[in-house]
mmCIF file of C-alpha atoms in Angstrom:
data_model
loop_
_atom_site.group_PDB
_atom_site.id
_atom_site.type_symbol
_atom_site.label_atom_id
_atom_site.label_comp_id
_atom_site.label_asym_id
_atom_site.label_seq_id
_atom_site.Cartn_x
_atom_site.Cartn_y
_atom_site.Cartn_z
ATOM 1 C CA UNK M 1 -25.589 -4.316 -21.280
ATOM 2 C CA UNK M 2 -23.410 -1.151 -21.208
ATOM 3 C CA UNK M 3 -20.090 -2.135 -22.456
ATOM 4 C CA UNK M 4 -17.604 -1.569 -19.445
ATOM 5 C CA UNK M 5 -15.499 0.929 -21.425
ATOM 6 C CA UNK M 6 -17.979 3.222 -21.976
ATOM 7 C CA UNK M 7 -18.277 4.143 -17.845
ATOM 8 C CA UNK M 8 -14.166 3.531 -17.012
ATOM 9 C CA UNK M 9 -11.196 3.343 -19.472
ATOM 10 C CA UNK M 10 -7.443 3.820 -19.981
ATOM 11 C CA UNK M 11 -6.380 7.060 -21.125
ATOM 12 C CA UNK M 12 -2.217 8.488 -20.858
ATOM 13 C CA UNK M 13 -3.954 10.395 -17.421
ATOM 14 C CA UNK M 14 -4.929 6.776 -15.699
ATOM 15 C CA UNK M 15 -8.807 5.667 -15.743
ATOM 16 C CA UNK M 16 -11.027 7.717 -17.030
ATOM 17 C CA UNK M 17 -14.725 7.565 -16.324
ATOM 18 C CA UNK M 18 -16.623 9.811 -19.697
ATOM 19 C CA UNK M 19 -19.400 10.014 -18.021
ATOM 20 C CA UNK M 20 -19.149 11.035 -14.817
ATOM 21 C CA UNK M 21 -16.000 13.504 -16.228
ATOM 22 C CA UNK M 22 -13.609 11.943 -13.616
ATOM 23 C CA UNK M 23 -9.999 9.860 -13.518
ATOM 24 C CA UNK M 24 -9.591 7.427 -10.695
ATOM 25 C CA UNK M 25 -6.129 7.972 -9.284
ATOM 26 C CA UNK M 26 -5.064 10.091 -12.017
ATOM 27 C CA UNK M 27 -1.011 10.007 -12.937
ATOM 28 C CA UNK M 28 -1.478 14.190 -14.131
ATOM 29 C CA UNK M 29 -3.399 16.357 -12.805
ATOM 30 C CA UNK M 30 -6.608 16.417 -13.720
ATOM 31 C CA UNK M 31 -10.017 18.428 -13.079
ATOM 32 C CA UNK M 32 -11.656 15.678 -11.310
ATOM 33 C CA UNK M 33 -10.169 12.963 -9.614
ATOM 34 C CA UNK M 34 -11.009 10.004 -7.177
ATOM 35 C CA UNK M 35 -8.274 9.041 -5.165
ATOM 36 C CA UNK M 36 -7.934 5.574 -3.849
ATOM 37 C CA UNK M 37 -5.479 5.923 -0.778
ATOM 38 C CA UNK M 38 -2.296 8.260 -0.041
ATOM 39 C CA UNK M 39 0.665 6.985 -1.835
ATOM 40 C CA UNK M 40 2.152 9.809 -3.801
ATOM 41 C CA UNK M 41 2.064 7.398 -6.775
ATOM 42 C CA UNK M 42 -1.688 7.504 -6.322
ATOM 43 C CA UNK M 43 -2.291 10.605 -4.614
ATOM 44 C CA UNK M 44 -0.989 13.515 -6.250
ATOM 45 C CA UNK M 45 -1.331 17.506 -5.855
ATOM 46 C CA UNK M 46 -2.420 20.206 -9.002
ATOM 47 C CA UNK M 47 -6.153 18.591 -9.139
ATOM 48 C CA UNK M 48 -9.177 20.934 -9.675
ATOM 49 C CA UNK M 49 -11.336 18.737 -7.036
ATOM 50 C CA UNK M 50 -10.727 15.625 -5.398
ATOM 51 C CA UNK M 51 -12.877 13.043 -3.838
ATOM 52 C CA UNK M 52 -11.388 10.390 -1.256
ATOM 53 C CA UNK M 53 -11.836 8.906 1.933
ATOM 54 C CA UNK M 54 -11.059 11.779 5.116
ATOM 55 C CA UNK M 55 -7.994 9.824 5.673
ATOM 56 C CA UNK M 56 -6.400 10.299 2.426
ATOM 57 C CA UNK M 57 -7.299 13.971 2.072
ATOM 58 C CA UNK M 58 -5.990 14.344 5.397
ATOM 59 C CA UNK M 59 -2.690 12.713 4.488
ATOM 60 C CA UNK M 60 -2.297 14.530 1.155
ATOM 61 C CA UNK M 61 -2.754 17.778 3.082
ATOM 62 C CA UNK M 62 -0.228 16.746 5.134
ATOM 63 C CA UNK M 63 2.272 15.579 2.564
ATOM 64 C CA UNK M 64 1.554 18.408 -0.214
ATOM 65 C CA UNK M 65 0.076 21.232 1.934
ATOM 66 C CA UNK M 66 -3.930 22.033 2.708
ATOM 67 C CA UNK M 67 -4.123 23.640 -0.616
ATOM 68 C CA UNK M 68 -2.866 20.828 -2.588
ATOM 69 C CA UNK M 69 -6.239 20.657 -4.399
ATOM 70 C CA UNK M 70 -9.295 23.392 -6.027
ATOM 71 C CA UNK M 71 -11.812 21.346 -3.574
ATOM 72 C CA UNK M 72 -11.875 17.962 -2.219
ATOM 73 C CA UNK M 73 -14.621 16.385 -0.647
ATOM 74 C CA UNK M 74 -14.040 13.687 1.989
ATOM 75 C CA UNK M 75 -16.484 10.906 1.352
ATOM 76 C CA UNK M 76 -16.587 8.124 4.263
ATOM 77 C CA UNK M 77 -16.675 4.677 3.864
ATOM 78 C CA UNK M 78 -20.123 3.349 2.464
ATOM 79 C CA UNK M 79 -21.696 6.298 1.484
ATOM 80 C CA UNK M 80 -22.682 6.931 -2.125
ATOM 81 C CA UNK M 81 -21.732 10.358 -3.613
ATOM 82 C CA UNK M 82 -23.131 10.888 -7.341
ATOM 83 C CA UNK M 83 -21.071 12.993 -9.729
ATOM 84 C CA UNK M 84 -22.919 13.710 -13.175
ATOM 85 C CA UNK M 85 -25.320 10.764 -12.557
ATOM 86 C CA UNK M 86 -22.113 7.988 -11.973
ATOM 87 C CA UNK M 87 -22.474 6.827 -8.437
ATOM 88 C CA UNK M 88 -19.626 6.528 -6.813
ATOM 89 C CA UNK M 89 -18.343 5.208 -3.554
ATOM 90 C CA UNK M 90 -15.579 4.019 -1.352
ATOM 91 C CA UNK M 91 -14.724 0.309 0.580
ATOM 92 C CA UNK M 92 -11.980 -0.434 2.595
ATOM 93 C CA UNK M 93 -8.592 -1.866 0.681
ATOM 94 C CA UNK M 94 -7.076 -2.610 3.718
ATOM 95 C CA UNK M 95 -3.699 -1.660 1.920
ATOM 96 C CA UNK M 96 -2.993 1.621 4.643
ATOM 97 C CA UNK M 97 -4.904 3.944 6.685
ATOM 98 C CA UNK M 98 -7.951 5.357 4.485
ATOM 99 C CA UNK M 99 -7.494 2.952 1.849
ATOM 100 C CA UNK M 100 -10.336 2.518 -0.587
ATOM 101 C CA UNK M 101 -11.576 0.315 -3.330
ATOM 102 C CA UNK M 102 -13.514 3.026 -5.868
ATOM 103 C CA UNK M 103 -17.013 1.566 -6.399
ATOM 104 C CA UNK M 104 -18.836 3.199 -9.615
ATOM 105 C CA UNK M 105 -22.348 2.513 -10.791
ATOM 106 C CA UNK M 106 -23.924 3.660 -13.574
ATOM 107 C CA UNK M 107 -27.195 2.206 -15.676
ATOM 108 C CA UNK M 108 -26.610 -1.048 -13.937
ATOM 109 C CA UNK M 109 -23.064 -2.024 -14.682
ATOM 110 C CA UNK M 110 -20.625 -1.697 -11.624
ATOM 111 C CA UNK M 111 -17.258 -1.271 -11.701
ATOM 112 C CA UNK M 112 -14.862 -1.933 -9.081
ATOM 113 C CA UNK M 113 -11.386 -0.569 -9.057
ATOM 114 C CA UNK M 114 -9.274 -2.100 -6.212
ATOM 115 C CA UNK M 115 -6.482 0.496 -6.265
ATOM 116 C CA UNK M 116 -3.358 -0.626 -4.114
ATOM 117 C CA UNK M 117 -4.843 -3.658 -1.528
ATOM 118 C CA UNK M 118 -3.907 -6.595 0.105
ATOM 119 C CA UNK M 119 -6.413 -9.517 2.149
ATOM 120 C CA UNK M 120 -4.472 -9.890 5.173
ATOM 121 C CA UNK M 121 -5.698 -8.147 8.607
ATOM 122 C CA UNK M 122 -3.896 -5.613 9.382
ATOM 123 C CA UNK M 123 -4.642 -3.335 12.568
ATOM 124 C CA UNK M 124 -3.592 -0.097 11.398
ATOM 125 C CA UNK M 125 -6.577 -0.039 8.770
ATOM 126 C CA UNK M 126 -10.004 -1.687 8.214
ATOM 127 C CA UNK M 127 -9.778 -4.816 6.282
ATOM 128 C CA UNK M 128 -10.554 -5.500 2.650
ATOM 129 C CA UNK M 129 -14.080 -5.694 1.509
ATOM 130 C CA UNK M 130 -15.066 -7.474 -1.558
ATOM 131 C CA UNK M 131 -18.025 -6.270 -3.598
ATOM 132 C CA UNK M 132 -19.635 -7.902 -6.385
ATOM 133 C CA UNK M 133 -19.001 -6.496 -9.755
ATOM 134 C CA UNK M 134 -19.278 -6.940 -13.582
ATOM 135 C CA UNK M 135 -15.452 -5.736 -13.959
ATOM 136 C CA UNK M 136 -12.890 -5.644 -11.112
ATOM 137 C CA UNK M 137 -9.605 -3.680 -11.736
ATOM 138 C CA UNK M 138 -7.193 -5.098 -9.846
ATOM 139 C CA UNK M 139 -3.376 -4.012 -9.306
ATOM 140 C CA UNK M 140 -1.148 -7.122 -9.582
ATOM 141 C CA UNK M 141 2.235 -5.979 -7.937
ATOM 142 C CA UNK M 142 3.269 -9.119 -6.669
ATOM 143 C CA UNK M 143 1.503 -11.071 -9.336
ATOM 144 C CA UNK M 144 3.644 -14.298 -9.976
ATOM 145 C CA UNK M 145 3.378 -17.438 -7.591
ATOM 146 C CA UNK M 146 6.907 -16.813 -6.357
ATOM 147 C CA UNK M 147 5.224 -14.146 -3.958
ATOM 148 C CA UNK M 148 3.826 -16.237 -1.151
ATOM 149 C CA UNK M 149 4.508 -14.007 1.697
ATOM 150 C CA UNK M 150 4.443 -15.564 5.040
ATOM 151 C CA UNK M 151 2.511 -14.823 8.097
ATOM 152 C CA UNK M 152 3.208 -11.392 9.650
ATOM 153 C CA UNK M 153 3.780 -12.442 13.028
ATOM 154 C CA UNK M 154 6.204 -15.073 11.803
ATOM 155 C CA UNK M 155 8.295 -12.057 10.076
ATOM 156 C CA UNK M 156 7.662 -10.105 13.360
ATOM 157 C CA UNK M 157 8.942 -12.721 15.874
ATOM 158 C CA UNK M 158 12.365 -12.847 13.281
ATOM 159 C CA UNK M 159 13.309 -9.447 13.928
ATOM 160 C CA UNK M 160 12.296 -9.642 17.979
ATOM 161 C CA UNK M 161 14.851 -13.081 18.164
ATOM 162 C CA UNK M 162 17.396 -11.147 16.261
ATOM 163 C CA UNK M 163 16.885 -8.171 19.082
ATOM 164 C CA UNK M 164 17.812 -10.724 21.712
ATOM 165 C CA UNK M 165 20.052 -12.458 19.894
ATOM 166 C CA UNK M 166 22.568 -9.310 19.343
ATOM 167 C CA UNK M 167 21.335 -7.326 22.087
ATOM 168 C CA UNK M 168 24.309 -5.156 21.734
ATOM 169 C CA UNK M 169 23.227 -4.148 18.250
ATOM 170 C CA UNK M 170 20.649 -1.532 17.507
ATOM 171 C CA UNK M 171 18.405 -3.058 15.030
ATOM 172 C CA UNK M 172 17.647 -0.483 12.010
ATOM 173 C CA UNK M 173 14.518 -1.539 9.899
ATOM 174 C CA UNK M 174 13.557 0.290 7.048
ATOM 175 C CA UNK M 175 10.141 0.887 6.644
ATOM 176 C CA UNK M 176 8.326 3.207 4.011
ATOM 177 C CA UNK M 177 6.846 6.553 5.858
ATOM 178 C CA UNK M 178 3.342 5.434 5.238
ATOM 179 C CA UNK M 179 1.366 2.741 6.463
ATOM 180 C CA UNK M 180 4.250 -0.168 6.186
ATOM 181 C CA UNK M 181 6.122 1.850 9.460
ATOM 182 C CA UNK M 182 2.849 2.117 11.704
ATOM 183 C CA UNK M 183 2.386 -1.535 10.620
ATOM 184 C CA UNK M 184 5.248 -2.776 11.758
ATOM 185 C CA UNK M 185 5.455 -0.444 15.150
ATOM 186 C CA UNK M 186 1.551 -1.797 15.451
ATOM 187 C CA UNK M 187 2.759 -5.643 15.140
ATOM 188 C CA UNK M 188 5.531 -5.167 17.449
ATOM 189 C CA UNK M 189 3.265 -3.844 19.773
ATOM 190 C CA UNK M 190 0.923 -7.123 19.526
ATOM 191 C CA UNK M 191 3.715 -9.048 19.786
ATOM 192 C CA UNK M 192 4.776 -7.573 23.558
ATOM 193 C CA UNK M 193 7.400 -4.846 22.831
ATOM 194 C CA UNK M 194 6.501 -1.997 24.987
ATOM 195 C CA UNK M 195 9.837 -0.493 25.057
ATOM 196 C CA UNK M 196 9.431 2.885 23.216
ATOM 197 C CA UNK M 197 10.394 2.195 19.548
ATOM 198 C CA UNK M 198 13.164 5.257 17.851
ATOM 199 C CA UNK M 199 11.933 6.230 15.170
ATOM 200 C CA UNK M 200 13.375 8.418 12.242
ATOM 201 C CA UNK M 201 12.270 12.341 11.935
ATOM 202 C CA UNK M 202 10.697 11.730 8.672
ATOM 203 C CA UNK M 203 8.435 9.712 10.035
ATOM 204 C CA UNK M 204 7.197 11.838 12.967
ATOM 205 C CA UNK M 205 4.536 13.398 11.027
ATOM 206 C CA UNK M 206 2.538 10.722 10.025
ATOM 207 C CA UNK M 207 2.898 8.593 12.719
ATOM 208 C CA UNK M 208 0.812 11.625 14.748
ATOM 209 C CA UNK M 209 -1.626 11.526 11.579
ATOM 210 C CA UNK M 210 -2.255 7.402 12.802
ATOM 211 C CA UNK M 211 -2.563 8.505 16.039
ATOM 212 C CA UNK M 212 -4.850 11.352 15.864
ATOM 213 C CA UNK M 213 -6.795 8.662 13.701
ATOM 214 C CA UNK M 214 -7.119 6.079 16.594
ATOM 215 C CA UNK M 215 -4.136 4.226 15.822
ATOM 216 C CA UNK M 216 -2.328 3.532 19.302
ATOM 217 C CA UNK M 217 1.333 3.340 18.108
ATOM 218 C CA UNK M 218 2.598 3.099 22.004
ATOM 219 C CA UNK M 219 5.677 4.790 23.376
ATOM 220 C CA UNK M 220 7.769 6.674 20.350
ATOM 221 C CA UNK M 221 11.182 8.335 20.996
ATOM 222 C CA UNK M 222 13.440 9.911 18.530
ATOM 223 C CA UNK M 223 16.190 8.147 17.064
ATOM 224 C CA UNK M 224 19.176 10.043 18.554
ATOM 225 C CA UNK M 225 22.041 8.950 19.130
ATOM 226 C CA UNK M 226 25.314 11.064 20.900
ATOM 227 C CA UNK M 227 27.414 8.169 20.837
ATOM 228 C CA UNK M 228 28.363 5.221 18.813
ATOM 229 C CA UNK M 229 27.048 2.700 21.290
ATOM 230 C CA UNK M 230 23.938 4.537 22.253
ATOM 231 C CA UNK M 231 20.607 2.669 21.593
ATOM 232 C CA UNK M 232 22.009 -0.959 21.831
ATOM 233 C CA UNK M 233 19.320 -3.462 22.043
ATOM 234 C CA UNK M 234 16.507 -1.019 20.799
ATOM 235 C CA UNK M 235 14.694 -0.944 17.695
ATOM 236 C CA UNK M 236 14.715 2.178 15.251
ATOM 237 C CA UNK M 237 11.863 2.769 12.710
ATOM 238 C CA UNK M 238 13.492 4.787 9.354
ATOM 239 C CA UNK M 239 13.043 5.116 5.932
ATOM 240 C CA UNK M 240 14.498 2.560 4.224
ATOM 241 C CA UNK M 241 16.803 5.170 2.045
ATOM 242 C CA UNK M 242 18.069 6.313 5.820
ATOM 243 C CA UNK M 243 19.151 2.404 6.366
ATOM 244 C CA UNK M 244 22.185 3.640 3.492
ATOM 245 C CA UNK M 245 23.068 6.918 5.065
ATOM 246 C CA UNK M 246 25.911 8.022 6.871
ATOM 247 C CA UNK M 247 22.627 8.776 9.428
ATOM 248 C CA UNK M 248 23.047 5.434 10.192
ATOM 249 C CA UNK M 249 26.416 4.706 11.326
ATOM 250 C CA UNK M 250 25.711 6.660 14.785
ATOM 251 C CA UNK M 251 24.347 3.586 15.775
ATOM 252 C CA UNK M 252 25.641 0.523 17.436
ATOM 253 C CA UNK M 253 26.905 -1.662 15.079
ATOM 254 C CA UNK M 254 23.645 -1.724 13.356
ATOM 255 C CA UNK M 255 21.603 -4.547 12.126
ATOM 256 C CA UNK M 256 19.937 -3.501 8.809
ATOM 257 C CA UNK M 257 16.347 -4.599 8.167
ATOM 258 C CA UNK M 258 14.032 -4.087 6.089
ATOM 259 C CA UNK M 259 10.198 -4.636 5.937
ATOM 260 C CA UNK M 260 9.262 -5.224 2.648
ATOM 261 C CA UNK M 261 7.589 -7.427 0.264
ATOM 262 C CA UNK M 262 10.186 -7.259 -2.087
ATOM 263 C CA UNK M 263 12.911 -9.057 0.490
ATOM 264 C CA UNK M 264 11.265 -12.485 -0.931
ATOM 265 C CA UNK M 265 14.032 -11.872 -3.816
ATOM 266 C CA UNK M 266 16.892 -12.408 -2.385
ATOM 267 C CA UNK M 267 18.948 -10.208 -4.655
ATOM 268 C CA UNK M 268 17.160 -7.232 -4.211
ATOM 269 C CA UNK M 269 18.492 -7.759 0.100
ATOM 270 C CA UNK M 270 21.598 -8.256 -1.170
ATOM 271 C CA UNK M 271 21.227 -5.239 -3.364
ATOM 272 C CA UNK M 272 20.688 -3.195 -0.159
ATOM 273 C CA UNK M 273 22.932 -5.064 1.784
ATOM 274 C CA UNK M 274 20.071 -5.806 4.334
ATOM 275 C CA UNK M 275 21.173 -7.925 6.581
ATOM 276 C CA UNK M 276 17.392 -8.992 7.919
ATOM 277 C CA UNK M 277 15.257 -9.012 4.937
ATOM 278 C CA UNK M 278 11.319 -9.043 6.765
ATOM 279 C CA UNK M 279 8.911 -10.082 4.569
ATOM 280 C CA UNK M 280 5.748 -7.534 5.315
ATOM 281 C CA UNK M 281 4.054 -6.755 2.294
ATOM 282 C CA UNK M 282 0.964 -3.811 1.918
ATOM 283 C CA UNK M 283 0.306 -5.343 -1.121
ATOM 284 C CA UNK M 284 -1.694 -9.035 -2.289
ATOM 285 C CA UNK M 285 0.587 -11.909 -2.516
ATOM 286 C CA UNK M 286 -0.582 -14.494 -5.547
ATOM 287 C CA UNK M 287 -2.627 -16.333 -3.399
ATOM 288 C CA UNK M 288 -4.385 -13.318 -2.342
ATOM 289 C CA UNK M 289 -4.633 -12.255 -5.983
ATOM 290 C CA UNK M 290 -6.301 -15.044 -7.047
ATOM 291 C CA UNK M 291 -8.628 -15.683 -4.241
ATOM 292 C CA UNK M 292 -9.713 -12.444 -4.425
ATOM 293 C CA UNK M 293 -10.499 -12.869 -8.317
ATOM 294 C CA UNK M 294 -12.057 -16.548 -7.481
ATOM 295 C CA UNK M 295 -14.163 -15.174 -4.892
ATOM 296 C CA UNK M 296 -15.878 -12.260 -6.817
ATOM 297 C CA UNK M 297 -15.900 -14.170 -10.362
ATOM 298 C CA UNK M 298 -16.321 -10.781 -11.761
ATOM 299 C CA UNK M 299 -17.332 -10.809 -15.713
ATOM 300 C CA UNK M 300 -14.617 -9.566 -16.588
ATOM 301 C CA UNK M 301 -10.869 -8.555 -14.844
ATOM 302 C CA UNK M 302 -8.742 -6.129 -15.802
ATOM 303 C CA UNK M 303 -5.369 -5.279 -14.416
ATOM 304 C CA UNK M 304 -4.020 -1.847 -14.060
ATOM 305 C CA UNK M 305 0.148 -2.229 -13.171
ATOM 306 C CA UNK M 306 2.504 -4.598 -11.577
ATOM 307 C CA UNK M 307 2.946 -8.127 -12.786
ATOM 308 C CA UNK M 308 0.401 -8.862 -15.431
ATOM 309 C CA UNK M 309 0.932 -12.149 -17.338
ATOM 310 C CA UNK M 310 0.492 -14.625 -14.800
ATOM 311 C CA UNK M 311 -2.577 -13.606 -13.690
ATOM 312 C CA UNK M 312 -3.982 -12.674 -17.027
ATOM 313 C CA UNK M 313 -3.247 -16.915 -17.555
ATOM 314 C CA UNK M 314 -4.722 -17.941 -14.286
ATOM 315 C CA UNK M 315 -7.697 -15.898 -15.177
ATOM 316 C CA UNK M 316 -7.817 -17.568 -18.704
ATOM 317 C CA UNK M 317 -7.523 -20.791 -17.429
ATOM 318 C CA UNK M 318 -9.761 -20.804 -14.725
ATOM 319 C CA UNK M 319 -12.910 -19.050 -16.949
ATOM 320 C CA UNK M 320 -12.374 -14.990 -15.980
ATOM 321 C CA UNK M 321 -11.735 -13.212 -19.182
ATOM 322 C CA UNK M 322 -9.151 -10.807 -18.506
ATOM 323 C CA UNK M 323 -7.243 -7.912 -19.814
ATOM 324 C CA UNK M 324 -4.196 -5.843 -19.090
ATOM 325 C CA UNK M 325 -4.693 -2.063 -18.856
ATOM 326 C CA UNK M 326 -0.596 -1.520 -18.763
ATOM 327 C CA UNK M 327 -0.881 2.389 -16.931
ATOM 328 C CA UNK M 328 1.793 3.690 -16.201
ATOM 329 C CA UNK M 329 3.198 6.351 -13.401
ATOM 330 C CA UNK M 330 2.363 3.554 -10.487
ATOM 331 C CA UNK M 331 5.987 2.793 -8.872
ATOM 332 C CA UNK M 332 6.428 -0.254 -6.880
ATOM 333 C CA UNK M 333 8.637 1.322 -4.339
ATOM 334 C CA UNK M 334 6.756 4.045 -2.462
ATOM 335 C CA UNK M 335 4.208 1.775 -1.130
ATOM 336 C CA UNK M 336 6.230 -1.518 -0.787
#
């Protein structure tokens, strides 16, 4: 058997694959990356030629501009693409839209890097697919057992009480601009709001991307406001740095909110003064985690960033050996 570090390993660029001459998700830029999904963390500009799902490349070309790499080659879900006899290919993640898992092969050792993902549906992306593997890479963001988020409805049906609770309040939830706002516009569309939902300008621009994607985001309006009572009893859709802005005070009397993993630490609300922490996370929860890493029993694991000795433990105690790769250059904030 190949040893695993001889197809991927760490290097101060992110994972490198020698053979094939590429970096998954590189943190520089490189001559050759694979890109796992959109997040700027993830996705950056200045490669030589990039391979990703047509979602991603469409959403870097929209963030960083249609030359933002040499080449790129879109490579759909499924299908194999070989680059110097490495075969590689993309899953869903089901972390945001065009979300992938990078899948490489090569002399019968597979190697599965998860990049960002979480297990939970969510209908503004395909779901999660687990393949079988000799070495999964996992992220471990919310790796400790304090992160047991709760069912997105649940979170959803908070904020839609609040609404009719104060329904002379606009309600103000923060949302990051890429797959966490569609999310929570998608859920609240489930859930029966067919009110047009204000949204922020910063998020016009990839909320057409979702749409022109199939992603039915319903009725959108701009979040204007002439005067200081104007959109009472609506909901507004922003960037979560907007929800500290004096953009915000044209509202009235605002209820801040925001959608976020992280709002299971109670200090980090009170930090941002939000007022309605919603706990909607993009990212695997420790139960997730885990049941993911149960499920494949991979030979080995390793884990990339985000909270690493927990599950390095679990994974010792329940018969995965397990390593942490410590990369840097992957914030928790951009995606979560």
């Amino acid at each position: 058997m190949i040893r695993p570090e001889a197809l991927l390993h760490p290097t101060p660029e992110g994972l490198f694959c020698p053979p094939g001459g590429f970096y998954v998700d590189p943190v520089r830029p490189v001559d050759r990356a694979v890109i796992t999904h959109g997040h700027s963390d993830h996705a950056r500009a200045g490669h030589g030629a990039v391979l990703a799902t047509p979602e991603t490349l469409a959403i870097m070309a929209e963030r960083y501009g249609a030359d933002f790499a040499g080449t790129t080659q879109a490579c759909a879900y499924g299908a194999r693409v070989e680059i110097n006899g490495v075969e590689v290919s993309l899953v869903p993640a089901g972390h945001v839209l065009g979300s992938a898992q990078a899948v490489v092969r090569w002399k019968g050792l597979t190697m599965v890097v998860s990049g960002d993902y979480k297990r939970r549906r969510d209908p503004t992306c395909p779901a999660f697919e687990p393949v079988p593997c000799d070495v999964f890479i996992s992220e471990a963001t919310f790796g400790l057992p304090v992160f047991r988020h709760p069912p997105d409805g649940d979170e959803i049906a908070r904020l839609l009480r609040s609404v009719a609770q104060f329904p002379e309040r606009t309600h103000l939830v923060g949302a990051y601009a890429l797959g966490k706002a569609q999310r929570v516009i998608r859920l609240l569309r489930e859930a029966g709001w067919d009110r047009p939902i204000h949204v922020h300008g910063a998020l016009e621009r990839l909320n057409r991307l979702y749409e022109a994607h199939g992603v039915d985001l319903g009725p959108l309006a701009p979040a204007t406001a002439s005067a200081k009572g104007d959109l009472a009893g609506e909901i507004v859709i922003a960037p979560p740095s907007a929800l500290q802005d004096r953009w915000s005070r044209r509202f009235a009397d605002p209820v801040g909110a925001f959608a976020s993993g992280w709002m299971r630490v109670r200090a980090r609300a009170r930090q941002r003064g939000v007022e309605l922490p919603l706990v909607l996370s993009d990212h695997a929860d420790w139960d997730e985690l885990t049941a993911t890493v149960d499920e494949l029993r991979p030979g080995e694991l390793w884990i990339t960033h985000g909270r690493e000795e927990a599950l390095l433990r679990w994974s010792e105690l329940h018969g995965v050996p397990a390593r942490a790769l410590a990369l840097v250059g992957y914030e928790e904030e951009e995606g979560e």
